[in-house]
Coordinates of C-alpha atoms and ligand atoms in Angstrom, one line a residue:
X411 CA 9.8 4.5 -11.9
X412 CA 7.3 4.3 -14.9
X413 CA 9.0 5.0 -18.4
X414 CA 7.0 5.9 -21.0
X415 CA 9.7 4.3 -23.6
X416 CA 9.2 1.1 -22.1
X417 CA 5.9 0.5 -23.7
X418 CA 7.1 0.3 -27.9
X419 CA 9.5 -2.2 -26.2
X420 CA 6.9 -4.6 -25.6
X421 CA 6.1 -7.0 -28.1
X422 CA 2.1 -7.2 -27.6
X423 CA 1.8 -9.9 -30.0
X424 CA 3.2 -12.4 -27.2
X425 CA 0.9 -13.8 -24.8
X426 CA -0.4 -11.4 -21.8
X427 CA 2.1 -11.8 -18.7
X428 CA 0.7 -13.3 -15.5
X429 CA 2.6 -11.3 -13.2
X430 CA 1.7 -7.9 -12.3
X431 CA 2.5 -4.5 -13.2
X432 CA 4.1 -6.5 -15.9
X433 CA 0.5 -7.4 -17.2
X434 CA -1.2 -4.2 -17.2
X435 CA 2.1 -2.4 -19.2
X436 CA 0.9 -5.1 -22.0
X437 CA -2.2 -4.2 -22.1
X438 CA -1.2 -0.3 -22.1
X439 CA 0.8 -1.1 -25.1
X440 CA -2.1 -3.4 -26.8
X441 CA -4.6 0.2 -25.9
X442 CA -1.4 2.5 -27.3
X443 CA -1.1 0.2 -30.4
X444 CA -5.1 0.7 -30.6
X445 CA -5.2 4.8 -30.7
X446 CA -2.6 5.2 -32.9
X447 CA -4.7 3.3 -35.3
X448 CA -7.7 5.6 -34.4
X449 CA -5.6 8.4 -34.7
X450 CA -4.7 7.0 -38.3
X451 CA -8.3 6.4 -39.5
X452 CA -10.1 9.3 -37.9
X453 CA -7.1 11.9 -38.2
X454 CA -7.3 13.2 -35.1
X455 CA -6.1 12.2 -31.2
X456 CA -8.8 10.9 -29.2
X457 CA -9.2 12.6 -25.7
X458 CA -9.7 11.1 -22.8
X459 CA -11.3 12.8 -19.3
X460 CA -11.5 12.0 -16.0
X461 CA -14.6 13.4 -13.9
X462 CA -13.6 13.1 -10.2
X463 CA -16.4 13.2 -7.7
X464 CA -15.5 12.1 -4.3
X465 CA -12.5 12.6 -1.3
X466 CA -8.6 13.0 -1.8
X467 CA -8.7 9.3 -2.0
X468 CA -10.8 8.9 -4.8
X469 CA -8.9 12.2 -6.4
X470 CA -5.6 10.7 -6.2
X471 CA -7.2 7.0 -8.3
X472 CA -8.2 9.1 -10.3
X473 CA -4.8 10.6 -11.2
X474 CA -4.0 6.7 -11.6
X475 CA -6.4 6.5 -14.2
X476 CA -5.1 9.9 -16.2
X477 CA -1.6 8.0 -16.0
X478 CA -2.9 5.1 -17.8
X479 CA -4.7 7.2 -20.3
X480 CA -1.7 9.5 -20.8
X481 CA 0.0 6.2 -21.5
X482 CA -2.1 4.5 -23.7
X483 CA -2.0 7.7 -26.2
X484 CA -5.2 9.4 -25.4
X485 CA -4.8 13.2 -25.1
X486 CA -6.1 14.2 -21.5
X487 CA -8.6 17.1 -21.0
X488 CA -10.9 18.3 -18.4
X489 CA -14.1 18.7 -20.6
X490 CA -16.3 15.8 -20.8
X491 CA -16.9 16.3 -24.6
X492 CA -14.3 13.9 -24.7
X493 CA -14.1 10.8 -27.1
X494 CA -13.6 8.5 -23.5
X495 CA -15.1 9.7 -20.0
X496 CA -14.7 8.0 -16.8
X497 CA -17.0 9.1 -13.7
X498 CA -14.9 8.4 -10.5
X499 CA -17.9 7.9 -8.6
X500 CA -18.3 8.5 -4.7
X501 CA -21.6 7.3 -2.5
X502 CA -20.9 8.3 0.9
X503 CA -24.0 10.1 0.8
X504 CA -27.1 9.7 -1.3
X505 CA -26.7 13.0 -3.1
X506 CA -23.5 12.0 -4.6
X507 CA -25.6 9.0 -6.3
X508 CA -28.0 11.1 -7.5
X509 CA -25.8 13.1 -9.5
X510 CA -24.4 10.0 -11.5
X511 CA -27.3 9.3 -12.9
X512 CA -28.2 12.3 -13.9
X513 CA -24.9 13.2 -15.6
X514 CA -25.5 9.8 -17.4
X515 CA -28.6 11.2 -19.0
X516 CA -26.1 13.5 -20.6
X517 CA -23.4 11.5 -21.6
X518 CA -26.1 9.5 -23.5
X519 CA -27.1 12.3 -25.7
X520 CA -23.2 12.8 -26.3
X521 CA -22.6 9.2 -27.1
X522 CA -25.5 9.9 -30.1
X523 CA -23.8 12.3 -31.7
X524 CA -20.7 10.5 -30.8
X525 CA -21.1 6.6 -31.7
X526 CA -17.2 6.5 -31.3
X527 CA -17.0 7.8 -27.4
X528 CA -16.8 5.5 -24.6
X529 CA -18.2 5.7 -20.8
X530 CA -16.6 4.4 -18.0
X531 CA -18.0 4.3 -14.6
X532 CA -15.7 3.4 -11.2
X533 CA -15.1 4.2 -8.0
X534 CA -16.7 3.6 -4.6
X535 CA -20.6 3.6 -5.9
X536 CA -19.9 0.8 -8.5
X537 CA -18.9 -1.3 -5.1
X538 CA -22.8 -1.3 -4.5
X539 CA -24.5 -4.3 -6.1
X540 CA -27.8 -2.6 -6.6
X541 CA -25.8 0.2 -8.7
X542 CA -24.3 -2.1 -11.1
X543 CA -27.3 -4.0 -11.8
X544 CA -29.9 -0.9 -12.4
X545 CA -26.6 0.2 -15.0
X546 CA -26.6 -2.6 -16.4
X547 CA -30.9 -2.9 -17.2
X548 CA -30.6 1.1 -17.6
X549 CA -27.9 2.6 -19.1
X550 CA -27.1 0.3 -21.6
X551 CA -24.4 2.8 -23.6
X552 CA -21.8 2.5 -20.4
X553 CA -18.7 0.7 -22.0
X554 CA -17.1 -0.1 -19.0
X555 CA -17.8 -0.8 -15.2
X556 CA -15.5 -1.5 -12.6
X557 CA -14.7 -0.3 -8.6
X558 CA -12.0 0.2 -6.4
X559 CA -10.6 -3.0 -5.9
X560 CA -9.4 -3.0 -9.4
X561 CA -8.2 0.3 -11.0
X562 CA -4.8 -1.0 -11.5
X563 CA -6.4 -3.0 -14.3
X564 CA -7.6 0.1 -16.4
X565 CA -5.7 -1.3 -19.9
X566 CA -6.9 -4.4 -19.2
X567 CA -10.6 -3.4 -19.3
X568 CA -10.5 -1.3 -21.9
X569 CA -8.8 -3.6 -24.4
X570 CA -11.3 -6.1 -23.7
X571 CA -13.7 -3.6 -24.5
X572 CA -12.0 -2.8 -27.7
X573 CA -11.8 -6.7 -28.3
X574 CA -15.8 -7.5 -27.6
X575 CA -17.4 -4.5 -28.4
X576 CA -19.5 -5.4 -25.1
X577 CA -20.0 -3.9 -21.7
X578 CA -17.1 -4.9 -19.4
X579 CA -18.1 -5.2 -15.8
X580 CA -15.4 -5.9 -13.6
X581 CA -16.0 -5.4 -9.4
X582 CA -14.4 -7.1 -7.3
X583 CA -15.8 -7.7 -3.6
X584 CA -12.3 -7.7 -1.5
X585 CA -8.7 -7.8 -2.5
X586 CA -5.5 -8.1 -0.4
X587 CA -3.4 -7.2 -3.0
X588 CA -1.6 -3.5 -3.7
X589 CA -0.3 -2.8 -6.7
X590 CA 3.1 -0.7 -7.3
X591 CA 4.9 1.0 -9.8
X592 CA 2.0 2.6 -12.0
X593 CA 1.8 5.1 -13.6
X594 CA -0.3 8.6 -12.8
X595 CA -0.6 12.0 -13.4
X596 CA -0.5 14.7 -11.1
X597 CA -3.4 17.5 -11.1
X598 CA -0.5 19.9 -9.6
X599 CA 3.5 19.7 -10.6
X600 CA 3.7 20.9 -7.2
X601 CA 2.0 18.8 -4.4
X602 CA 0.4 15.3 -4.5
X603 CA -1.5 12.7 -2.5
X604 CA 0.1 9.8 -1.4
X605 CA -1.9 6.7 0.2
X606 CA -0.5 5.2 2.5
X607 CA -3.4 2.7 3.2
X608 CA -6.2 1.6 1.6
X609 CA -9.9 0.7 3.2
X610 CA -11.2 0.9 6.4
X611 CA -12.1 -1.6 9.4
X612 CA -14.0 0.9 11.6
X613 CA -17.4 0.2 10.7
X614 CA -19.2 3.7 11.9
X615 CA -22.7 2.8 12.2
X616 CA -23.4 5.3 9.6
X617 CA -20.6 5.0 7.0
X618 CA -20.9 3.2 3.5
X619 CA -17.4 3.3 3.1
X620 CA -16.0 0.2 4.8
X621 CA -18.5 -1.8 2.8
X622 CA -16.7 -0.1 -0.8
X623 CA -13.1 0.4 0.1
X624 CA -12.7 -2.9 1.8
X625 CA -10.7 -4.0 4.6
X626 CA -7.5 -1.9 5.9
X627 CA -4.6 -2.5 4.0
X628 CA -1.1 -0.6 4.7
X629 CA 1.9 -0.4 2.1
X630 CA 5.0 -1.1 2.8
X631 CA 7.1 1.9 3.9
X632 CA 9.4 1.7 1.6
X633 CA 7.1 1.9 -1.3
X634 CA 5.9 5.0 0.3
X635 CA 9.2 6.3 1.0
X636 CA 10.3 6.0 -2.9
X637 CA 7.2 7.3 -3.8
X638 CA 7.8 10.1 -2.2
X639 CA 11.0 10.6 -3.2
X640 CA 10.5 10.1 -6.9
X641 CA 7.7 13.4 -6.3
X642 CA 10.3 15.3 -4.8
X643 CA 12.5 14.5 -7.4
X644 CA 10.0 15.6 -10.1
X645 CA 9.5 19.0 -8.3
X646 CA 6.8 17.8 -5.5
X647 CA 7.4 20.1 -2.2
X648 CA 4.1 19.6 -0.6
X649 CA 2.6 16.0 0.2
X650 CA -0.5 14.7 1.6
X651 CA -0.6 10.9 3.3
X652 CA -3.7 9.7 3.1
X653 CA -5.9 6.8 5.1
X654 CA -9.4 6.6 6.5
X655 CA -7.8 6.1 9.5
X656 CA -3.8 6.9 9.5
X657 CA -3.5 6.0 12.9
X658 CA -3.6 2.3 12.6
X659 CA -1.2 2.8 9.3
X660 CA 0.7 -0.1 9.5
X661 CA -0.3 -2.1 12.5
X662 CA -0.7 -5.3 10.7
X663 CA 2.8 -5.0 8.6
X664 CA 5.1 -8.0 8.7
X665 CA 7.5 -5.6 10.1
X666 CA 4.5 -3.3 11.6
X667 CA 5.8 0.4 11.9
X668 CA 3.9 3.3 14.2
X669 CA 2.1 6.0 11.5
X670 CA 4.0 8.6 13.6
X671 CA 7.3 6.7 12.6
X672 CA 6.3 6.8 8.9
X673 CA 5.6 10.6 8.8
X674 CA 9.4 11.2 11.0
X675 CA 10.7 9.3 7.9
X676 CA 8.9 11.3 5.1
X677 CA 10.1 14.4 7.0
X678 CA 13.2 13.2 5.9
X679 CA 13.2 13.2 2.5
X680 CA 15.2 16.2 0.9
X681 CA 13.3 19.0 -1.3
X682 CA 10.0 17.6 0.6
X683 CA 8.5 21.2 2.1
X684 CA 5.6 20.4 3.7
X685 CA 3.7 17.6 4.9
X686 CA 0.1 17.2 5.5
X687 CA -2.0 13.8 6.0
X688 CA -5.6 12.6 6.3
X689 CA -7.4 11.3 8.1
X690 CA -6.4 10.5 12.3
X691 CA -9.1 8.9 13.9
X692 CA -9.7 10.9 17.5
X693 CA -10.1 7.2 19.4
X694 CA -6.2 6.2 18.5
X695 CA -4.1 9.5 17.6
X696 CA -0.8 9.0 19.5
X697 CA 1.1 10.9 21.9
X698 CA 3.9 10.3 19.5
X699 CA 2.0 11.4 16.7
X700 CA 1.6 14.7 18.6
X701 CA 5.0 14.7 19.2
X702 CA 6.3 14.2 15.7
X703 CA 4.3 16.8 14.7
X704 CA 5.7 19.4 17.4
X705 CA 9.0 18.6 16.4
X706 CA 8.8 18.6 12.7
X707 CA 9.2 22.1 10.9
X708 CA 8.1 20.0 7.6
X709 CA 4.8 18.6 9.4
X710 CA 2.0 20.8 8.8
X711 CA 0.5 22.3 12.4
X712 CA -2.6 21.6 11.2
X713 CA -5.1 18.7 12.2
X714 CA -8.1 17.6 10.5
X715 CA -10.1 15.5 13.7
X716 CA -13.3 14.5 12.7
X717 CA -16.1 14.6 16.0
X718 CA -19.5 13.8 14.2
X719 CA -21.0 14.3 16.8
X720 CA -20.4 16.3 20.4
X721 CA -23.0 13.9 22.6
X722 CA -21.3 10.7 24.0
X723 CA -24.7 9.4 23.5
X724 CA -24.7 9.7 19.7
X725 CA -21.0 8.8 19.5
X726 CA -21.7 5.4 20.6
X727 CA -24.2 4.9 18.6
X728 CA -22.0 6.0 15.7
X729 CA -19.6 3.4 16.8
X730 CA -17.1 6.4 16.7
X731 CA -15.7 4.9 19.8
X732 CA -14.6 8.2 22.0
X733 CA -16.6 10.2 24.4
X734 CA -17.3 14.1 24.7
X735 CA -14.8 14.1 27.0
X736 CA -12.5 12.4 25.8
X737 CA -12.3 14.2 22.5
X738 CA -11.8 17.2 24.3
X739 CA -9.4 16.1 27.0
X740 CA -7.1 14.9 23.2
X741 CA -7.8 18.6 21.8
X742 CA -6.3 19.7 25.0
X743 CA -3.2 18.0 25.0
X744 CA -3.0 18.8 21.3
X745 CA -2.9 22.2 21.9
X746 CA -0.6 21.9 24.7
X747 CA 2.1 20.6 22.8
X748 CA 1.5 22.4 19.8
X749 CA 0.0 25.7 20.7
X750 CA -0.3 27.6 17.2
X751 CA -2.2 24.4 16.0
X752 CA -4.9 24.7 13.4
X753 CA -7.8 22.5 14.2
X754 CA -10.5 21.2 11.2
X755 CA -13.4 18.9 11.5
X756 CA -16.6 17.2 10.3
X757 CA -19.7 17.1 12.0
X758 CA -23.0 15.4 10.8
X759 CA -26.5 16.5 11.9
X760 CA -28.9 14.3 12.1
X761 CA -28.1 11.0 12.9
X762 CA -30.9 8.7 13.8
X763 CA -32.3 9.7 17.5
X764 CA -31.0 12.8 17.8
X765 CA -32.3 14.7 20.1
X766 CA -32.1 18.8 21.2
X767 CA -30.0 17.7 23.7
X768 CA -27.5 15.8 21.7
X769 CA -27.2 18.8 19.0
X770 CA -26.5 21.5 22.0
X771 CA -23.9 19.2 23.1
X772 CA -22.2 19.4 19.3
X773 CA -22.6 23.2 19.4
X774 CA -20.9 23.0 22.8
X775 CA -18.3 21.2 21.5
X776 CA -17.8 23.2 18.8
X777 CA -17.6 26.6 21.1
X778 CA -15.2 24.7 23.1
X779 CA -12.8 23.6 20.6
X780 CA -12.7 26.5 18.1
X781 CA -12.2 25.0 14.9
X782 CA -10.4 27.0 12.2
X783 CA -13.0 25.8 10.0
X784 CA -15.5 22.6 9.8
X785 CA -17.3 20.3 6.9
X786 CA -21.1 19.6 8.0
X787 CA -23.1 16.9 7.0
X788 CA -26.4 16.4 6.9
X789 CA -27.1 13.0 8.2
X790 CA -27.7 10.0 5.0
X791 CA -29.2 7.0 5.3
X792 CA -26.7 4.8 3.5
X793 CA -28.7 1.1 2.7
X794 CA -26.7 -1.6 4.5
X795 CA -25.1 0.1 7.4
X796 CA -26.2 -0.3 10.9
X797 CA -27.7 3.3 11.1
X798 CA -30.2 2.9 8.1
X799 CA -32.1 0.0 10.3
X800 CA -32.4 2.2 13.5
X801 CA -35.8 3.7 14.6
X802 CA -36.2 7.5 15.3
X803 CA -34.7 8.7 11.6
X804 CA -35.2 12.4 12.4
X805 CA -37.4 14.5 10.6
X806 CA -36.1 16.4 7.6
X807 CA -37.0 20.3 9.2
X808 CA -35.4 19.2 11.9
X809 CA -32.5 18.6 10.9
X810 CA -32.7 21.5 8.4
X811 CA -32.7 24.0 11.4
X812 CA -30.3 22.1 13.3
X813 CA -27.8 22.3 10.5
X814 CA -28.5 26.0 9.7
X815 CA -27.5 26.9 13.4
X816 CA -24.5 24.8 13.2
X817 CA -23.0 26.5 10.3
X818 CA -23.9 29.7 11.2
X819 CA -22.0 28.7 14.6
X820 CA -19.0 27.4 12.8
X821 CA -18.3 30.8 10.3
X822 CA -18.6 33.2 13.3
X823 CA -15.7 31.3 14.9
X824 CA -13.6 30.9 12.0
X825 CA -14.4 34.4 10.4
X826 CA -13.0 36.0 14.3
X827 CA -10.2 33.2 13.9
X828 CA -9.2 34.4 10.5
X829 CA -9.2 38.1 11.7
X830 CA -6.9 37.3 14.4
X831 CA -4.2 36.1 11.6
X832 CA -4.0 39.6 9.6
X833 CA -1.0 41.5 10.2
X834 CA 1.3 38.2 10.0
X835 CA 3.5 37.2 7.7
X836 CA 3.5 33.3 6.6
X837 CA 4.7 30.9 3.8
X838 CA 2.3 30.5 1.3
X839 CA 2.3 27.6 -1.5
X840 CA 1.0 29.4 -4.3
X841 CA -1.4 27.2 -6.2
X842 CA -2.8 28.7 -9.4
X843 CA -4.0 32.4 -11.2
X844 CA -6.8 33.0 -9.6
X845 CA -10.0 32.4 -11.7
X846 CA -11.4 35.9 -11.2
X847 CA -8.7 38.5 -10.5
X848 CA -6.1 37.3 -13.4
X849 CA -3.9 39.7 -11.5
X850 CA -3.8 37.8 -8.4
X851 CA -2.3 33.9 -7.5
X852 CA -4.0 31.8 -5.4
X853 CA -2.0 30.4 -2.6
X854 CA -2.2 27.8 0.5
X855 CA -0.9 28.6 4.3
X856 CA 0.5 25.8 6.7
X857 CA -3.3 25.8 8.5
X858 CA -4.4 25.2 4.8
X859 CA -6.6 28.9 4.0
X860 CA -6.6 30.5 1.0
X861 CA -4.9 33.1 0.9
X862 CA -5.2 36.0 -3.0
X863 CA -2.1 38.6 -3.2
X864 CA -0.6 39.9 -6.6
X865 CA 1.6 38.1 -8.3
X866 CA 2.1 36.2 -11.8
X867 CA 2.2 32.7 -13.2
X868 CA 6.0 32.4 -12.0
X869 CA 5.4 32.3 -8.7
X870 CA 3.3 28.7 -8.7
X871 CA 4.9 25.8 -6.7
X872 CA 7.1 28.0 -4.8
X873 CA 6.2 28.9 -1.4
X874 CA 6.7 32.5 -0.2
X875 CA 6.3 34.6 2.1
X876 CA 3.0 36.7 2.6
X877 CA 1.4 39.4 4.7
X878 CA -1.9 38.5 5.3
X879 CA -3.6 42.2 5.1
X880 CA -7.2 41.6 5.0
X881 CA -9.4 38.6 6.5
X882 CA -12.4 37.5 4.3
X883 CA -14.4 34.8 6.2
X884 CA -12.9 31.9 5.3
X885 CA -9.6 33.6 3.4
X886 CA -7.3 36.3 3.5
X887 CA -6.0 39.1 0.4
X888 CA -2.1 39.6 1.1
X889 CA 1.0 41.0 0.3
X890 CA 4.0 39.0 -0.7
X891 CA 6.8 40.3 1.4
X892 CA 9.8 38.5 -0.9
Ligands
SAH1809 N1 -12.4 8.2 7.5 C1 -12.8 9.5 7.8 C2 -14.0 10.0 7.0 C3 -14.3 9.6 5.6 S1 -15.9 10.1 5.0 C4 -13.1 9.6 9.2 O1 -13.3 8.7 9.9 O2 -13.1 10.8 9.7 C5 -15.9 11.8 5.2 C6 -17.0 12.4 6.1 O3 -18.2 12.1 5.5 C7 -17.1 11.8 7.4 O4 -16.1 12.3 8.3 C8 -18.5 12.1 7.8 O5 -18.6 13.3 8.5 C9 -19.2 12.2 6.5 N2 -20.1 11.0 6.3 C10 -19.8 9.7 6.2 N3 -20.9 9.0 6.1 C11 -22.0 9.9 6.1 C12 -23.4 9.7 6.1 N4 -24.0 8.5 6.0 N5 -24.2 10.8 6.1 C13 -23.6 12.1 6.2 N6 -22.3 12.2 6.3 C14 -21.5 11.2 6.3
SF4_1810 FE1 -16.2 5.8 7.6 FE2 -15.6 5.6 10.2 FE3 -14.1 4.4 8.4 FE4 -14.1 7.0 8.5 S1 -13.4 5.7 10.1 S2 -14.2 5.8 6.7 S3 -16.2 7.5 9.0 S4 -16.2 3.9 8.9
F3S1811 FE1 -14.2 8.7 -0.7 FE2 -16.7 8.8 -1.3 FE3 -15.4 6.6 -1.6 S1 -15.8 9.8 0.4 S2 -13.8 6.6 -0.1 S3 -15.1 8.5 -2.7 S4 -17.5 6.8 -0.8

């Protein structure tokens, strides 16, 4: 693993390796070289910040990108008066673009007061040509540009950046390439993402994100495996395997390996507590998947199973290849094997043609399944997928409605779900103090609620067990019975 004494062994005024992780430890030591000098002439530590907006994926590059910065010297922090800020941009909805640009607007008037700090935008929007050229014409003050092809090469950028004084832009369209043994920094001692996979080759007629993560790429098991070990190791009880679509993890392997095998494996590893992982597709999930999970005590009973949509109709339009029926008919036999099972979704409203009809049959899907609890989406047009070119986009009140009754739908089932949980006692991973009631910690349960009960700062990272004494819509208050 990753040794932070490594880097003053390197002597940076040799040429840059070739080979990589070799290449970017140079350039971390080049960087590291770089703010100590800072330090020297400006008699203080520059920080360093990390803004993440998008999903677990783009959460756990961006702990990639702390463990670079923590490398290279810079003193981390969560405020974005830092002296270096990196957006970790996401655009699987138009929203999320939005906000980018208008954060920019304030990192400008920062950088004036600042001449010093540097900006650094990444991540999935960056992947979109049209972004990187209105940046580049626009917002003239970003430093560095790159996407999610390339994050390995943080050091890299930002020397050249040091070097030339110029805006670095750096996106690549595809890669086939992974790259191992970097370092990162957790956001909790106690649980961490692991990707197991990168990209996606589903193509949802709706979904940017096969055009900015690329095509699907599994890692090799073992690198998984010793990542996984090396977090227990360092105190990690509680992992998360992440994928657009774990189900096909490892399909195209040299030695290709079943996703349900991979997770029997992880279950394996000593001082690992509890697993969780993200996200199956419904068309593929396994009967041995569903087994593995039954049998393991370490495997979370909880599935995230996104629908979209509840009308077969719709569905195939989505590309989201399953019917109605045969989402429910693969709820069923989920929650024959695994009865206690916590069920989570995502559902978007909206989608172009959809009809009265095709909502009801959502809703009725919905009151079929009982989900524990459900994101919903209101239907973006995303330029360049399939969905963005069909006819009938529907109108905005609409869809407004449509999405009012579905949530309103969605927290009367989970609120009676929640209610039927108080009174038991479960293990709970306590997370943090909670933010309002200093008094209380904040804890997770296997189906992943919250869960507030008294207790103090010693009790974080462990799991213990709690009475869950009062239900609270989408949480519980509890007692810990230890
Ligand atoms: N790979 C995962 C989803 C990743 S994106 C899967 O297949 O389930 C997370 C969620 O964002 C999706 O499940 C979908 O509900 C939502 N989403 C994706 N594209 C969207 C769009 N154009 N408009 C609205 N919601 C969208
Ligand atoms: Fe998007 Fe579909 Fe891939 Fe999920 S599976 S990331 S929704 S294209
Ligand atoms: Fe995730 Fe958003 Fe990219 S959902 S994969 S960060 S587009």
């Amino acid at each position: 693993m990753y040794n932070e004494m490594n880097l003053d062994k390197i002597d940076i005024n040799l040429e840059p390796p070739t080979e990589e992780p070799a290449r970017q430890y140079f350039f971390m030591a080049k960087c590291r070289a770089w703010v100590k000098e800072y330090e020297k002439n400006h008699n203080y530590l520059p920080s360093a910040c990390v803004v993440n907006m998008g999903c677990q994926m783009n959460a756990r590059d961006s702990e990639k990108l702390l463990g670079v910065l923590r490398a290279v010297g810079y003193q981390i922090t969560d405020s974005e008066e830092a002296d270096f800020v990196i957006y970790n941009t996401c655009t699987v909805r138009e929203n999320a673009n939005l906000k980018v640009y208008g954060r920019l607007g304030f990192l400008k008037t920062r950088k004036k007061k600042n001449p010093n700090m540097k900006i650094a935008l990444c991540g999935c929007m960056m992947q979109e040509p049209v972004v990187v050229e209105k940046i580049k014409a626009s917002y003239r003050f970003v430093d560095i540009i790159f996407g999610t092809h390339n994050i390995y090469k943080l050091a890299e950028l930002i020397y050249e950046n040091i070097v030339s004084k110029q805006m670095i832009v750096d996106i690549w369209e595809s890669t086939d390439r992974i790259v191992e043994e970097l370092p990162n920094k957790r956001k909790y001692p106690f649980k961490s993402g692991v990707n197991i996979m990168f990209g996606c080759n589903n193509f949802c007629s709706y979904c940017i994100v096969p055009y900015v993560r690329g095509r699907e790429r599994s890692r090799e098991p073992q690198d998984i495996l010793r990542e996984i070990r090396d977090l227990a190791a360092d105190g990690v009880v509680e992992i998360m395997l992440l994928g657009q679509n774990v189900n096909s993890y490892g399909k195209s392997l040299k030695e290709p390996i079943s996703f349900a095998e991979l997770l029997r494996q992880c279950a394996q590893i000593e001082g690992i507590e509890r697993i969780r992982f993200m996200t199956p597709h419904p068309k593929d999930l396994s009967e041995e998947l569903i087994d593995v999970i039954k049998s393991s005590k370490k495997i979370c009973k909880q599935i995230h199973l996104p629908l979209q949509s509840g009308s077969s109709r719709i569905l195939k339009q989505m590309n989201r290849r399953y019917t109605k029926e045969q989402y429910l008919s693969l709820v069923e036999r989920i929650r024959a094997a695994i009865p206690e099972v916590s069920l989570t979704t995502d559902i978007i409203v909206g989608f172009p043609g959809e009809t009265e009809e095709d909502f009801e049959e959502t809703l009725d899907v919905v009151r079929a399944v009982q989900f524990d609890s459900a994101f919903t989406f209101i239907y973006s047009k995303r330029t360049g997928t399939p969905a963005a070119e069909m006819e009938d986009q529907v109108p905005e009140e609409v869809v407004k409605v449509r999405f009012d009754r579905l949530l309103k739908e969605i927290q009367q089932i989970s609120s009676k779900l929640t209610k039927q949980g108080v009174g038991k006692t479960e293990q709970v991973l306590v997370e943090e103090i909670n933010a309002q009631s200093p008094e209380l910690v904040t804890g997770r349960l296997e189906n992943n609620l919250l869960v507030h009960f008294p207790g103090d700062a010693s009790y974080i990272g462990q799991l213990v067990p709690v009475t869950l004494t009062e239900a609270k819509g989408f949480y519980y208050l509890g007692e810990c019975v230890r």
